[in-house]
mmCIF file of C-alpha atoms in Angstrom:
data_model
loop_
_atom_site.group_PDB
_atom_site.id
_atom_site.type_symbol
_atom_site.label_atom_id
_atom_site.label_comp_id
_atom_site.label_asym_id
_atom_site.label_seq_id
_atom_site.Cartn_x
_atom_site.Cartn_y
_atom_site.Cartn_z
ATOM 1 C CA UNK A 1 -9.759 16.302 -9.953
ATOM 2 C CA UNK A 2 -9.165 17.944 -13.201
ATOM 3 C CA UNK A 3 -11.528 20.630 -13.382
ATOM 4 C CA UNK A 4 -11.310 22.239 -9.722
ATOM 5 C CA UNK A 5 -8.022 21.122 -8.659
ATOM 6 C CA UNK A 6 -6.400 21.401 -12.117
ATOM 7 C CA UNK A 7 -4.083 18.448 -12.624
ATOM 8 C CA UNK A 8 -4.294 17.255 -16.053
ATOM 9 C CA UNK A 9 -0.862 14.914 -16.586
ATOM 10 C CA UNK A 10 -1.673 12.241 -14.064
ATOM 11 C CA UNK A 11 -3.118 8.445 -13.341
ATOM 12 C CA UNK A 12 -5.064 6.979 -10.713
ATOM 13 C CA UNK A 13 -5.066 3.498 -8.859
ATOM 14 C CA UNK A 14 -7.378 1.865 -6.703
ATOM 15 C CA UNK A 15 -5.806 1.385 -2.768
ATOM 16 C CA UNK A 16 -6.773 -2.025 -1.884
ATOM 17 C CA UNK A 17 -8.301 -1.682 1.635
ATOM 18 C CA UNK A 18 -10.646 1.472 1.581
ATOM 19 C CA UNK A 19 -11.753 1.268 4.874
ATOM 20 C CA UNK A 20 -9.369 3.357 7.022
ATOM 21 C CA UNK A 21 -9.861 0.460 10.131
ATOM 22 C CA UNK A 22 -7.379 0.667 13.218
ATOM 23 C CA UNK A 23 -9.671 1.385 16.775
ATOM 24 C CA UNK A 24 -12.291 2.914 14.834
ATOM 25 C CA UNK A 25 -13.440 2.077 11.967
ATOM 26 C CA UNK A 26 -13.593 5.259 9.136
ATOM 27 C CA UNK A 27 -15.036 4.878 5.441
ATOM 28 C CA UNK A 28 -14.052 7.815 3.132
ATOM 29 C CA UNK A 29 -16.133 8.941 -0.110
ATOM 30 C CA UNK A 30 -12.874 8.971 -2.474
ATOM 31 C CA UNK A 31 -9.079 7.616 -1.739
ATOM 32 C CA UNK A 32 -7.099 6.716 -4.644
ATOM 33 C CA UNK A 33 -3.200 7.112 -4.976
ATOM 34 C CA UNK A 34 -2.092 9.921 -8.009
ATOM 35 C CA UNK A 35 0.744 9.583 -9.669
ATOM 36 C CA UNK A 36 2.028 13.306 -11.022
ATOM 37 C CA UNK A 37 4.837 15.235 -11.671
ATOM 38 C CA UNK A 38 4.138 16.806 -8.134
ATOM 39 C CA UNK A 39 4.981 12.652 -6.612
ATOM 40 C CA UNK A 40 6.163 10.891 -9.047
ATOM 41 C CA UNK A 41 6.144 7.826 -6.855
ATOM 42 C CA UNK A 42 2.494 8.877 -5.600
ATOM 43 C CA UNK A 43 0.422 10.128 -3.025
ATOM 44 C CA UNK A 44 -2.605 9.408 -1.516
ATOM 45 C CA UNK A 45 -5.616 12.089 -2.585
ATOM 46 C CA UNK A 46 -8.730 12.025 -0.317
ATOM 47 C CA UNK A 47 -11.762 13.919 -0.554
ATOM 48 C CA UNK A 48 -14.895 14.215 0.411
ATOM 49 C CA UNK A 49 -18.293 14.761 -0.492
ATOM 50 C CA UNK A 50 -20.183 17.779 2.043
ATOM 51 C CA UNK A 51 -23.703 18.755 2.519
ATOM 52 C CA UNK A 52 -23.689 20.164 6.171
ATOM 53 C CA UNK A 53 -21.840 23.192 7.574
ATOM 54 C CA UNK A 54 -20.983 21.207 10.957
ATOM 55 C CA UNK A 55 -17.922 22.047 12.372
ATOM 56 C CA UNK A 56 -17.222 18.101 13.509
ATOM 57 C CA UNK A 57 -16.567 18.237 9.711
ATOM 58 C CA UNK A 58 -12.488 19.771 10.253
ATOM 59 C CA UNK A 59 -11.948 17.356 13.269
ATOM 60 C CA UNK A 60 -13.178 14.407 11.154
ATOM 61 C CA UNK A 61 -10.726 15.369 8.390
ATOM 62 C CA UNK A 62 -8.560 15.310 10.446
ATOM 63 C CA UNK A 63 -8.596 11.604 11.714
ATOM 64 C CA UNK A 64 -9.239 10.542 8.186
ATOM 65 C CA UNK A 65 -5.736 12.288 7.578
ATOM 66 C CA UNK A 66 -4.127 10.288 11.030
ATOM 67 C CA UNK A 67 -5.304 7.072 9.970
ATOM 68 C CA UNK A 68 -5.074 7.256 6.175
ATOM 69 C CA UNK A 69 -1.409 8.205 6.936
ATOM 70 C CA UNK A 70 -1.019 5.591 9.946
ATOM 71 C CA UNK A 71 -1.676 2.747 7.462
ATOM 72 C CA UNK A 72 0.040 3.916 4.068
ATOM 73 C CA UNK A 73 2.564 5.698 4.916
ATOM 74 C CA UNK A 74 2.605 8.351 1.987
ATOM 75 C CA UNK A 75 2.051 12.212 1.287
ATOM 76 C CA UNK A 76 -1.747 12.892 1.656
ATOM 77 C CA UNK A 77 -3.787 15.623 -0.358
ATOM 78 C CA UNK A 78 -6.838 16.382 1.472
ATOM 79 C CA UNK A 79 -9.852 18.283 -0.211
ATOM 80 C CA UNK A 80 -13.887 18.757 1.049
ATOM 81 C CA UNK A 81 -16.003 19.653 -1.750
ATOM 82 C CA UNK A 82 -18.704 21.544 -0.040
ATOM 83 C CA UNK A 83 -22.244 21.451 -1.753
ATOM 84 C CA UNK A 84 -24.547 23.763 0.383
ATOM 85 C CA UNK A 85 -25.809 26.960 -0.916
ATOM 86 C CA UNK A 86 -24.308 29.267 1.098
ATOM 87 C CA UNK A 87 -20.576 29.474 1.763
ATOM 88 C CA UNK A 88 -19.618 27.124 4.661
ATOM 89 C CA UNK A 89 -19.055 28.995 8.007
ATOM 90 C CA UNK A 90 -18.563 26.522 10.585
ATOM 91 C CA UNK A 91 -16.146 24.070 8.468
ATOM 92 C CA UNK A 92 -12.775 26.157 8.424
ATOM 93 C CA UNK A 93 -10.763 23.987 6.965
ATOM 94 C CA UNK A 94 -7.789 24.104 9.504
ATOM 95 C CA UNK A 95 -7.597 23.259 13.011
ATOM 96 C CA UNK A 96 -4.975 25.108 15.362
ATOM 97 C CA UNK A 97 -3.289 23.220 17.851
ATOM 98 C CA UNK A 98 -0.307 23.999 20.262
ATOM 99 C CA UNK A 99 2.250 22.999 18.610
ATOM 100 C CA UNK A 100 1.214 22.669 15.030
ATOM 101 C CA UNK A 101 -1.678 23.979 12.409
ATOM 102 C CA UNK A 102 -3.831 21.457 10.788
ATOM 103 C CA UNK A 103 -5.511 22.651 7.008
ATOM 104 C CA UNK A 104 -6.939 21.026 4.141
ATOM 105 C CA UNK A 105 -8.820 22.736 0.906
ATOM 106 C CA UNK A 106 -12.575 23.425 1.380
ATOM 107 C CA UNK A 107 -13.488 24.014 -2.756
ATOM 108 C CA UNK A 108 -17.714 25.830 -2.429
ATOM 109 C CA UNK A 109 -18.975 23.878 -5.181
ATOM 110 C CA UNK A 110 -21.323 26.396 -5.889
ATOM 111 C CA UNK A 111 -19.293 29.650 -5.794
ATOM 112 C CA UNK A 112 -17.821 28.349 -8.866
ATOM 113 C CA UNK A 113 -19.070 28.952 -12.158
ATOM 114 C CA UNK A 114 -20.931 25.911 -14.150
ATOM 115 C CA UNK A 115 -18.918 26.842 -16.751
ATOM 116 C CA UNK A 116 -15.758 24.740 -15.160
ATOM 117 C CA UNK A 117 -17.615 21.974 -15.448
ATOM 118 C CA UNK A 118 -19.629 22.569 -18.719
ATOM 119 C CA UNK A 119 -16.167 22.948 -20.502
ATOM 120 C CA UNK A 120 -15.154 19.667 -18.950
ATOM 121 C CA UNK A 121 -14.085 16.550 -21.336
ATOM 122 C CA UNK A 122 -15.518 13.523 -19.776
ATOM 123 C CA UNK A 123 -19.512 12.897 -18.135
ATOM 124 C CA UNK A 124 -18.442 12.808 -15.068
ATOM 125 C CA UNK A 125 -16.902 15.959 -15.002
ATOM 126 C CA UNK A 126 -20.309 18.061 -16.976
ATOM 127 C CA UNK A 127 -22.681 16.625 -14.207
ATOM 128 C CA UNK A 128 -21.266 18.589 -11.441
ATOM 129 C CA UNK A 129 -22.112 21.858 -13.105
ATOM 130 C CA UNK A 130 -25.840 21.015 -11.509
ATOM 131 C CA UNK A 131 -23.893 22.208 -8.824
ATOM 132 C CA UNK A 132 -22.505 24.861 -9.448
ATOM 133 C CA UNK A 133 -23.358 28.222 -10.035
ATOM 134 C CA UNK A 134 -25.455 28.878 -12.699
ATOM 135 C CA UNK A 135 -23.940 31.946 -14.210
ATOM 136 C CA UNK A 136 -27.071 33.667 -15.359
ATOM 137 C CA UNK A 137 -28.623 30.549 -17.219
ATOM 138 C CA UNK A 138 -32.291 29.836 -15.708
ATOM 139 C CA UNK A 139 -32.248 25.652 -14.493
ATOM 140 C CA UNK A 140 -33.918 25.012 -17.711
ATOM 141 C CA UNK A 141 -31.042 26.292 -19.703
ATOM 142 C CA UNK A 142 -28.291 24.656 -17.347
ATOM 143 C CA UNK A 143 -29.973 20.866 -17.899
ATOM 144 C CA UNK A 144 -30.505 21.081 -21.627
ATOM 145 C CA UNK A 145 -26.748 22.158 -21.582
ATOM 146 C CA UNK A 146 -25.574 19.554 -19.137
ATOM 147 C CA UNK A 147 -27.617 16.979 -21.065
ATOM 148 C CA UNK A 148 -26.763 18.385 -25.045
ATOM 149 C CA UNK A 149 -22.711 18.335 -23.491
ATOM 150 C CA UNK A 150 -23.534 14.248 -22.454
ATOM 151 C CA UNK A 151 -24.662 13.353 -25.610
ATOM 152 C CA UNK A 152 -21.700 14.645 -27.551
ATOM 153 C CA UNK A 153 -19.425 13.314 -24.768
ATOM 154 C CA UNK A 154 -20.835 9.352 -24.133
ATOM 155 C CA UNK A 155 -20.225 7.143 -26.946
ATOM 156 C CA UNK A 156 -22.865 4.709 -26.628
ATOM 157 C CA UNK A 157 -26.356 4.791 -24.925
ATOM 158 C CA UNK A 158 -25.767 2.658 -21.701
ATOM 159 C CA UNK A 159 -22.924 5.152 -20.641
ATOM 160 C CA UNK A 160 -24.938 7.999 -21.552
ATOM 161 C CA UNK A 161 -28.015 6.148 -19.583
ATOM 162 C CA UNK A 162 -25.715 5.625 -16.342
ATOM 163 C CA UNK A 163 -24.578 9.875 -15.924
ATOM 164 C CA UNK A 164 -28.390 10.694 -16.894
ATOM 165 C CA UNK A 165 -29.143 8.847 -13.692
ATOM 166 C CA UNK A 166 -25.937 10.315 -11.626
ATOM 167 C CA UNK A 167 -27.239 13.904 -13.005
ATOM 168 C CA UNK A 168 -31.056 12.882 -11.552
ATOM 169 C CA UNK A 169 -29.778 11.710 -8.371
ATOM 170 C CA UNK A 170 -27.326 15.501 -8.095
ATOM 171 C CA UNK A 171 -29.778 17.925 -9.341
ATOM 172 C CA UNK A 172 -31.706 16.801 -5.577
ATOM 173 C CA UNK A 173 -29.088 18.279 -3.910
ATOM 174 C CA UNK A 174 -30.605 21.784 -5.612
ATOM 175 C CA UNK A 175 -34.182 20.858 -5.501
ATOM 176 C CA UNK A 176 -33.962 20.753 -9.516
ATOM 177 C CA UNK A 177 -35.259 16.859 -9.516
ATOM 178 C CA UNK A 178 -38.559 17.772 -11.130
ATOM 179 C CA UNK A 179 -37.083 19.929 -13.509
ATOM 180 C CA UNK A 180 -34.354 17.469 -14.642
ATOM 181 C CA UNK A 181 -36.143 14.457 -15.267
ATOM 182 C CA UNK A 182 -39.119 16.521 -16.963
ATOM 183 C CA UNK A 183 -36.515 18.080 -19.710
ATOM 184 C CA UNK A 184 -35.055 14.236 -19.750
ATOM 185 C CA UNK A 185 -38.574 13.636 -20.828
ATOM 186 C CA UNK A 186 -37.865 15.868 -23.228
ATOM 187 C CA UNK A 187 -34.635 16.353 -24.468
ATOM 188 C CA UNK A 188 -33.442 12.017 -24.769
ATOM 189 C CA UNK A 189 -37.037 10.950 -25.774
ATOM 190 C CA UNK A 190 -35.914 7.410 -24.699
ATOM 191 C CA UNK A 191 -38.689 5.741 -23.209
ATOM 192 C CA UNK A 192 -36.346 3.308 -21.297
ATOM 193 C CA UNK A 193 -35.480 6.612 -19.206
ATOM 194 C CA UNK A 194 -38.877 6.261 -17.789
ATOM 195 C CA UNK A 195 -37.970 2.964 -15.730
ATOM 196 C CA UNK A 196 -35.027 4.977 -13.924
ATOM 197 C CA UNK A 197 -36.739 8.583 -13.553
ATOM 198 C CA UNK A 198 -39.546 5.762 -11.639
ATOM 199 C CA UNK A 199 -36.708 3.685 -9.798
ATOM 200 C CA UNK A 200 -34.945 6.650 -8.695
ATOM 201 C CA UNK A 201 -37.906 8.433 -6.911
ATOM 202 C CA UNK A 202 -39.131 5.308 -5.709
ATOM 203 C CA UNK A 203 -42.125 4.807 -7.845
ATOM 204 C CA UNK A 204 -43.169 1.483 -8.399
ATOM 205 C CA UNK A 205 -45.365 2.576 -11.346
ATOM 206 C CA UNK A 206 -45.797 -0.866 -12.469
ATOM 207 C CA UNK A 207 -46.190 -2.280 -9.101
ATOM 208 C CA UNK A 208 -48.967 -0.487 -8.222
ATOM 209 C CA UNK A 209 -50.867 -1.142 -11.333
ATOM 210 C CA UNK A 210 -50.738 -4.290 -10.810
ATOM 211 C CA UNK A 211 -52.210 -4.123 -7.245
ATOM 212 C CA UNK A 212 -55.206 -2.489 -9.009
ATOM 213 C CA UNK A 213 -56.079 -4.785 -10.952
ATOM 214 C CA UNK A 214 -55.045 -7.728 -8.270
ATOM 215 C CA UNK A 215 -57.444 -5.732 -6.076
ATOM 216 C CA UNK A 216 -60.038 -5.850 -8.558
ATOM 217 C CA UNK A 217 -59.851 -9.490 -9.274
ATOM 218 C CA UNK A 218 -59.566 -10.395 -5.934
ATOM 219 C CA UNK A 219 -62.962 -8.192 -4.667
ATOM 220 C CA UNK A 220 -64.610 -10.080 -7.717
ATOM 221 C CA UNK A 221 -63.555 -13.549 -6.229
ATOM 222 C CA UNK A 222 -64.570 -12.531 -2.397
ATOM 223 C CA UNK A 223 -60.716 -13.028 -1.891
ATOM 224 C CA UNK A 224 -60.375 -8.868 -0.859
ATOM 225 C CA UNK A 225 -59.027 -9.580 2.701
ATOM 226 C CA UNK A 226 -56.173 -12.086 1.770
ATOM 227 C CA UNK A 227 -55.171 -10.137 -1.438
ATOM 228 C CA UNK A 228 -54.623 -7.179 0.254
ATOM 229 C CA UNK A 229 -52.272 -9.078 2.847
ATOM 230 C CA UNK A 230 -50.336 -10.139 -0.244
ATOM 231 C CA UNK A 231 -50.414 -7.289 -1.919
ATOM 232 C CA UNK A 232 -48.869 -5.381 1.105
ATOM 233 C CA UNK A 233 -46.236 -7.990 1.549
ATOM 234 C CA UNK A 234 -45.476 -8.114 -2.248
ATOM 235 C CA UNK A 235 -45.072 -4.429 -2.384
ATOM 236 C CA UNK A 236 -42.651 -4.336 0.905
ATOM 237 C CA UNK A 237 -40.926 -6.913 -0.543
ATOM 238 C CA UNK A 238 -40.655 -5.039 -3.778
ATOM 239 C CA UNK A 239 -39.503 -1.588 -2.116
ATOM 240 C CA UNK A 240 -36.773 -3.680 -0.289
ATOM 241 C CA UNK A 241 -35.504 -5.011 -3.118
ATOM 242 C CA UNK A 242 -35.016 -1.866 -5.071
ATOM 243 C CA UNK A 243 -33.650 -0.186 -2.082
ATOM 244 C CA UNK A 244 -30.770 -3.067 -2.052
ATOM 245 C CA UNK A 245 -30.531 -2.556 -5.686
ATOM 246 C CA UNK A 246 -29.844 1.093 -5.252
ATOM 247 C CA UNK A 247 -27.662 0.878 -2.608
ATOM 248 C CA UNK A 248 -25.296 -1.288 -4.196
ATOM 249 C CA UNK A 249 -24.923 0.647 -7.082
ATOM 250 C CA UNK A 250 -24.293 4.033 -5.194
ATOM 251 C CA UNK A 251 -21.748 2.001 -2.750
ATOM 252 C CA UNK A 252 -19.916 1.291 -5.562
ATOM 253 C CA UNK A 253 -20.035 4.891 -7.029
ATOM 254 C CA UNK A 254 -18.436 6.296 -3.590
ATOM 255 C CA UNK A 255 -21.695 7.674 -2.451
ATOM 256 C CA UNK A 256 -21.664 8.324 1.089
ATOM 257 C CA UNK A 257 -24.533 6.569 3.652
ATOM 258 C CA UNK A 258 -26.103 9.996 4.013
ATOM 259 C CA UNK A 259 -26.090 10.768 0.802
ATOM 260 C CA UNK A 260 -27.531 7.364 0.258
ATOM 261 C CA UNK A 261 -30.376 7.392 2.709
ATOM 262 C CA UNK A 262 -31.025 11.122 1.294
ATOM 263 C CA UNK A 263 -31.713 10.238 -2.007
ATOM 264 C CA UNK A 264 -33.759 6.903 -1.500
ATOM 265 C CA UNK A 265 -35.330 8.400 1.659
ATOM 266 C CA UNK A 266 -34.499 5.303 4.066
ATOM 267 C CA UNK A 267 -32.548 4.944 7.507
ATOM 268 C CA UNK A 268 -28.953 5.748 6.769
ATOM 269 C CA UNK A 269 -28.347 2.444 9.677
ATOM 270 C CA UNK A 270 -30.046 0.347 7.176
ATOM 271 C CA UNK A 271 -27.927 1.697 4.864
ATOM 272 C CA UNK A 272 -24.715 0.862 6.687
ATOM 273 C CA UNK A 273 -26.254 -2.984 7.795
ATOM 274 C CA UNK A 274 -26.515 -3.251 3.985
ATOM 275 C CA UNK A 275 -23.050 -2.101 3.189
ATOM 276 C CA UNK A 276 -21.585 -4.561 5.653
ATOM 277 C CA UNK A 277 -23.445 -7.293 4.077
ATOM 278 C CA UNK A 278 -22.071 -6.055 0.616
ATOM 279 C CA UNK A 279 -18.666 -6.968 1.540
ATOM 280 C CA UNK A 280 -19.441 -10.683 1.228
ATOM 281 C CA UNK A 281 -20.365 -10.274 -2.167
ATOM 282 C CA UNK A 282 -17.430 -12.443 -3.620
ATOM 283 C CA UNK A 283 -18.413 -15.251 -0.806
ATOM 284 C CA UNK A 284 -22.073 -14.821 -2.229
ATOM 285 C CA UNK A 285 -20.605 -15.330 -5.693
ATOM 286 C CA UNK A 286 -18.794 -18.546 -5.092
ATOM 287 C CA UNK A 287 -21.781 -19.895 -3.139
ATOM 288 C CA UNK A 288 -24.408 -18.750 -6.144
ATOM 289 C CA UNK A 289 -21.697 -20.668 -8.511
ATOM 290 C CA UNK A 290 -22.408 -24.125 -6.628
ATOM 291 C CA UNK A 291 -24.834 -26.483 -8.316
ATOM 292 C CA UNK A 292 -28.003 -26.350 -6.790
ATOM 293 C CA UNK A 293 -27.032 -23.644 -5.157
ATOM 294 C CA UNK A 294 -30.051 -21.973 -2.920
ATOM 295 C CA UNK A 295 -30.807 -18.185 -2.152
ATOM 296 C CA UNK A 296 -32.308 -19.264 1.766
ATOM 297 C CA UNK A 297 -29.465 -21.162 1.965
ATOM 298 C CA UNK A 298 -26.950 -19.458 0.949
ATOM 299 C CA UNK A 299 -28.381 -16.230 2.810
ATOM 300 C CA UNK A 300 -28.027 -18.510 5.946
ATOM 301 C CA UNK A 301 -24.682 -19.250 5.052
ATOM 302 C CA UNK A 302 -23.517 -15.894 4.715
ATOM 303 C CA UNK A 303 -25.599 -14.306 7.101
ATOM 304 C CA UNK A 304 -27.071 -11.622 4.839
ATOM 305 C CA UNK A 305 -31.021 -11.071 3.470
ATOM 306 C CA UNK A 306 -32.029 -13.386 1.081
ATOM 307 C CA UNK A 307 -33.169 -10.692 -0.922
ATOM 308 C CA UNK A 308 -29.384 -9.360 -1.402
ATOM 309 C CA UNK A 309 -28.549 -12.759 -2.341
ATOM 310 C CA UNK A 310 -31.514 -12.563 -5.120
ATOM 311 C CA UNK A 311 -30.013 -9.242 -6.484
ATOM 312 C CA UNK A 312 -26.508 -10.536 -6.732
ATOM 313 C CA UNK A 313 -27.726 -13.403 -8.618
ATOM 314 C CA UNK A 314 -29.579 -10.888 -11.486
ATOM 315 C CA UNK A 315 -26.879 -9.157 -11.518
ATOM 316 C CA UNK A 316 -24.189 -12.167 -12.144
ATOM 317 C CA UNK A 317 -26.796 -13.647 -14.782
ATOM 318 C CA UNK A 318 -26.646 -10.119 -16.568
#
């Protein structure tokens, strides 16, 4: 908002329903209401999030801009941030009708310099320059920049620990994952950095060491066949649960289910059946608050997996 579309004097506030639901149902990846000098009163800004050149992409704009406007009534700025390397072709960004001429502003994330976002004052705004175009620097250069601007920028470690992991998770969309989290090897020389390079590729570093030796104890004992039924079900169950971790975090960062199911390489449906059982979070909260409150039961309850129940309850004893 501040470094490509250049407001600076402004505020934003939450909408309370983010799901744009009349006949269809329609989730966006960011609607907020600004407040400027432009609306004083406000407006609604929408934008999304683009990896394809599709041209569905204009006509699906488009409704968002229907229903967004059907329910709130206001002024709506529209802008697609496009992250492919090559300058879209089939997304327009206007649609020509009869009687009128639908547009909105298609920004080519990488046709702009890194140096927007380099310059930028907060975290979130230095991690897009992944992104962008690199200017001459060699990837190298760009991620000890990126990373020497988030130090300087994040005033205590778990902030600069949560856009570390944001800049892992972006720098896929360039095939520069390797490359990031070997300089974050590097560079931060935290070792608690190694738990979410692992989590975020989907390691299970520790997990696996701990089948080997299972495995050996178990051929030891003449146990080999059963162990290796539990190990197999331990480690499913252990994938799941990270997915679910995962996913709620990046649900509530405005990732988008593709985006989602690209990073953690999953089924973007299993995606969306966990979203839908994130909205009954607060239910799952009230429930988990009850003495003697169960997981099975209260998964039952709420009709959601037990094991989403399990991670809500970490997270509410954190």
């Amino acid at each position: 908002i501040r470094a490509v579309l250049g407001h600076s004097n402004f505020r934003l506030e939450p909408l309370p329903q983010v799901k744009l639901q009349t006949t269809l149902e329609k989730e966006p990846d960011v609607l907020l209401k600004i407040y400027d000098d432009l609306t004083p009163l406000g407006r609604i800004l929408h934008f999304e999030l683009e990896g394809k050149d599709v041209t569905i992409v204009d006509l699906r704009m488009c409704e968002y801009a229907g229903i967004a406007g059907k329910i709130y009534r206001m002024e709506i700025q529209q802008e697609l941030f496009y992250l492919g390397m090559e300058p879209p072709r089939n997304i327009k960004g206007e649609i020509k009708h009869t009687h009128y001429t639908y547009r909105y502003r298609v920004h080519y994330v990488y046709g702009m310099s890194c140096k927007k976002f380099l310059e930028g004052e907060t975290p979130a705004e230095v991690i897009f320059a992944i992104l962008a175009n690199p200017e001459g620097y060699s990837a190298e250069e760009l991620i000890e920049l990126i990373l020497e601007k988030l130090i300087r920028l994040t005033g205590d470690h778990l902030t600069l620990r949560k856009f570390v992991r944001q800049l892992i998770m972006l720098s896929r969309k360039r095939n520069l994952q390797t490359q990031t989290i070997k300089i974050v090897k590097e560079v931060m020389d935290y070792k608690e950095f190694e738990d979410d390079i692992y989590y975020i590729q989907g390691v299970e570093k520790g997990l696996e060491q701990g089948l080997q030796q299972g495995l050996q104890q178990g051929l030891q004992q003449g146990l080999q066949k059963g162990l290796q039924k539990g190990m197999a079900k331990g480690e499913a169950i252990g994938k799941r649960e990270k997915d679910i971790i995962a996913i709620r975090n990046m649900v509530k960062k405005g990732f988008s289910d593709a985006d989602i199911a690209g990073v953690l390489e999953i089924d973007e449906a299993y995606v969306g059946e966990i979203k839908k059982q994130l909205a009954k979070e607060s239910r799952i909260v009230s429930l988990l608050k009850k003495k003697g409150a169960r997981i099975k039961t209260i998964a039952k309850q709420a009709e959601v997996d037990p094991l989403l129940v399990s991670v809500i309850k970490q997270h509410m004893k954190k």
